[in-house]
Each structure stands twice: as C-alpha cells, then as structure tokens.
Amino acid sequence: MAERYEYVPHRLLRRRVRDIASGAEGELMAVINEDVSDSALREHHEKRVAI
C-alpha cells in the first residue's frame, strides 16, 4: 500500500493543546487523517454482521 501525504490546513496547528489522556500540554505539530477502511478490525466487524 502506497503512503501519500499532503499538507491540509487545520485550525489547531501550531496552537497550544492538551492531551486528555496524559494531561500533557504542547504545540500541535501535525494532524494525521488515516484511511482505515481496509483495516482488519473493519473486516472482522463486517464478517460478524454478515453471519
């Protein structure tokens, strides 16, 4: 599977943010949108629904 990256503006980039789980704060450096439509979890779910 080929990885493709592109710059897409996001309103929170370079802004101070807090990670809810750890409470850590810092500057948001990247936002990653991942296509998980072909993931094993989705396939597992679709198989369970079909049964």
mmCIF file with all atom_site columns, C-alpha atoms in Angstrom:
data_model
loop_
_atom_site.group_PDB
_atom_site.id
_atom_site.type_symbol
_atom_site.label_atom_id
_atom_site.label_alt_id
_atom_site.label_comp_id
_atom_site.label_asym_id
_atom_site.label_entity_id
_atom_site.label_seq_id
_atom_site.pdbx_PDB_ins_code
_atom_site.Cartn_x
_atom_site.Cartn_y
_atom_site.Cartn_z
_atom_site.occupancy
_atom_site.B_iso_or_equiv
_atom_site.pdbx_formal_charge
_atom_site.auth_seq_id
_atom_site.auth_comp_id
_atom_site.auth_asym_id
_atom_site.auth_atom_id
_atom_site.pdbx_PDB_model_num
ATOM 1  C CA . MET A 1 1  ? 0.000   0.000   0.000  1.00 0.00 ? 1  MET A CA 1
ATOM 2  C CA . ALA A 1 2  ? 1.452   3.358   -1.007 1.00 0.00 ? 2  ALA A CA 1
ATOM 3  C CA . GLU A 1 3  ? 1.545   6.081   1.628  1.00 0.00 ? 3  GLU A CA 1
ATOM 4  C CA . ARG A 1 4  ? 0.509   9.544   0.465  1.00 0.00 ? 4  ARG A CA 1
ATOM 5  C CA . TYR A 1 5  ? 0.992   12.696  2.466  1.00 0.00 ? 5  TYR A CA 1
ATOM 6  C CA . GLU A 1 6  ? -0.158  16.221  1.723  1.00 0.00 ? 6  GLU A CA 1
ATOM 7  C CA . TYR A 1 7  ? -0.457  19.483  3.612  1.00 0.00 ? 7  TYR A CA 1
ATOM 8  C CA . VAL A 1 8  ? -4.003  20.301  4.649  1.00 0.00 ? 8  VAL A CA 1
ATOM 9  C CA . PRO A 1 9  ? -4.585  23.374  6.832  1.00 0.00 ? 9  PRO A CA 1
ATOM 10 C CA . HIS A 1 10 ? -6.052  22.690  10.265 1.00 0.00 ? 10 HIS A CA 1
ATOM 11 C CA . ARG A 1 11 ? -7.271  25.362  12.681 1.00 0.00 ? 11 ARG A CA 1
ATOM 12 C CA . LEU A 1 12 ? -5.408  23.879  15.667 1.00 0.00 ? 12 LEU A CA 1
ATOM 13 C CA . LEU A 1 13 ? -1.961  23.551  14.039 1.00 0.00 ? 13 LEU A CA 1
ATOM 14 C CA . ARG A 1 14 ? 0.746   25.493  15.902 1.00 0.00 ? 14 ARG A CA 1
ATOM 15 C CA . ARG A 1 15 ? -1.687  26.146  18.784 1.00 0.00 ? 15 ARG A CA 1
ATOM 16 C CA . ARG A 1 16 ? -1.295  25.156  22.417 1.00 0.00 ? 16 ARG A CA 1
ATOM 17 C CA . VAL A 1 17 ? -3.254  21.951  23.080 1.00 0.00 ? 17 VAL A CA 1
ATOM 18 C CA . ARG A 1 18 ? -3.615  19.395  25.899 1.00 0.00 ? 18 ARG A CA 1
ATOM 19 C CA . ASP A 1 19 ? -3.688  15.613  25.590 1.00 0.00 ? 19 ASP A CA 1
ATOM 20 C CA . ILE A 1 20 ? -6.737  14.469  27.534 1.00 0.00 ? 20 ILE A CA 1
ATOM 21 C CA . ALA A 1 21 ? -5.356  11.037  28.493 1.00 0.00 ? 21 ALA A CA 1
ATOM 22 C CA . SER A 1 22 ? -1.988  12.194  29.874 1.00 0.00 ? 22 SER A CA 1
ATOM 23 C CA . GLY A 1 23 ? -2.699  15.834  30.675 1.00 0.00 ? 23 GLY A CA 1
ATOM 24 C CA . ALA A 1 24 ? 0.463   16.840  28.772 1.00 0.00 ? 24 ALA A CA 1
ATOM 25 C CA . GLU A 1 25 ? 0.423   20.223  27.018 1.00 0.00 ? 25 GLU A CA 1
ATOM 26 C CA . GLY A 1 26 ? 2.290   21.346  23.957 1.00 0.00 ? 26 GLY A CA 1
ATOM 27 C CA . GLU A 1 27 ? 2.105   22.777  20.463 1.00 0.00 ? 27 GLU A CA 1
ATOM 28 C CA . LEU A 1 28 ? 0.183   20.722  17.912 1.00 0.00 ? 28 LEU A CA 1
ATOM 29 C CA . MET A 1 29 ? 2.688   19.881  15.188 1.00 0.00 ? 29 MET A CA 1
ATOM 30 C CA . ALA A 1 30 ? 0.668   17.555  12.938 1.00 0.00 ? 30 ALA A CA 1
ATOM 31 C CA . VAL A 1 31 ? -2.790  16.172  12.298 1.00 0.00 ? 31 VAL A CA 1
ATOM 32 C CA . ILE A 1 32 ? -2.923  12.745  10.686 1.00 0.00 ? 32 ILE A CA 1
ATOM 33 C CA . ASN A 1 33 ? -6.031  11.504  8.923  1.00 0.00 ? 33 ASN A CA 1
ATOM 34 C CA . GLU A 1 34 ? -5.691  7.786   8.324  1.00 0.00 ? 34 GLU A CA 1
ATOM 35 C CA . ASP A 1 35 ? -7.883  5.791   5.970  1.00 0.00 ? 35 ASP A CA 1
ATOM 36 C CA . VAL A 1 36 ? -8.661  2.653   7.937  1.00 0.00 ? 36 VAL A CA 1
ATOM 37 C CA . SER A 1 37 ? -11.346 1.347   5.619  1.00 0.00 ? 37 SER A CA 1
ATOM 38 C CA . ASP A 1 38 ? -9.183  -1.688  4.788  1.00 0.00 ? 38 ASP A CA 1
ATOM 39 C CA . SER A 1 39 ? -8.278  -2.475  8.384  1.00 0.00 ? 39 SER A CA 1
ATOM 40 C CA . ALA A 1 40 ? -8.595  -5.956  9.870  1.00 0.00 ? 40 ALA A CA 1
ATOM 41 C CA . LEU A 1 41 ? -10.965 -4.642  12.538 1.00 0.00 ? 41 LEU A CA 1
ATOM 42 C CA . ARG A 1 42 ? -13.402 -3.385  9.919  1.00 0.00 ? 42 ARG A CA 1
ATOM 43 C CA . GLU A 1 43 ? -13.197 -6.697  8.056  1.00 0.00 ? 43 GLU A CA 1
ATOM 44 C CA . HIS A 1 44 ? -13.841 -8.560  11.321 1.00 0.00 ? 44 HIS A CA 1
ATOM 45 C CA . HIS A 1 45 ? -16.879 -6.366  12.033 1.00 0.00 ? 45 HIS A CA 1
ATOM 46 C CA . GLU A 1 46 ? -18.255 -6.855  8.523  1.00 0.00 ? 46 GLU A CA 1
ATOM 47 C CA . LYS A 1 47 ? -17.867 -10.645 8.834  1.00 0.00 ? 47 LYS A CA 1
ATOM 48 C CA . ARG A 1 48 ? -19.735 -10.647 12.166 1.00 0.00 ? 48 ARG A CA 1
ATOM 49 C CA . VAL A 1 49 ? -22.596 -8.588  10.674 1.00 0.00 ? 49 VAL A CA 1
ATOM 50 C CA . ALA A 1 50 ? -22.859 -10.954 7.673  1.00 0.00 ? 50 ALA A CA 1
ATOM 51 C CA . ILE A 1 51 ? -23.184 -14.070 9.841  1.00 0.00 ? 51 ILE A CA 1
#
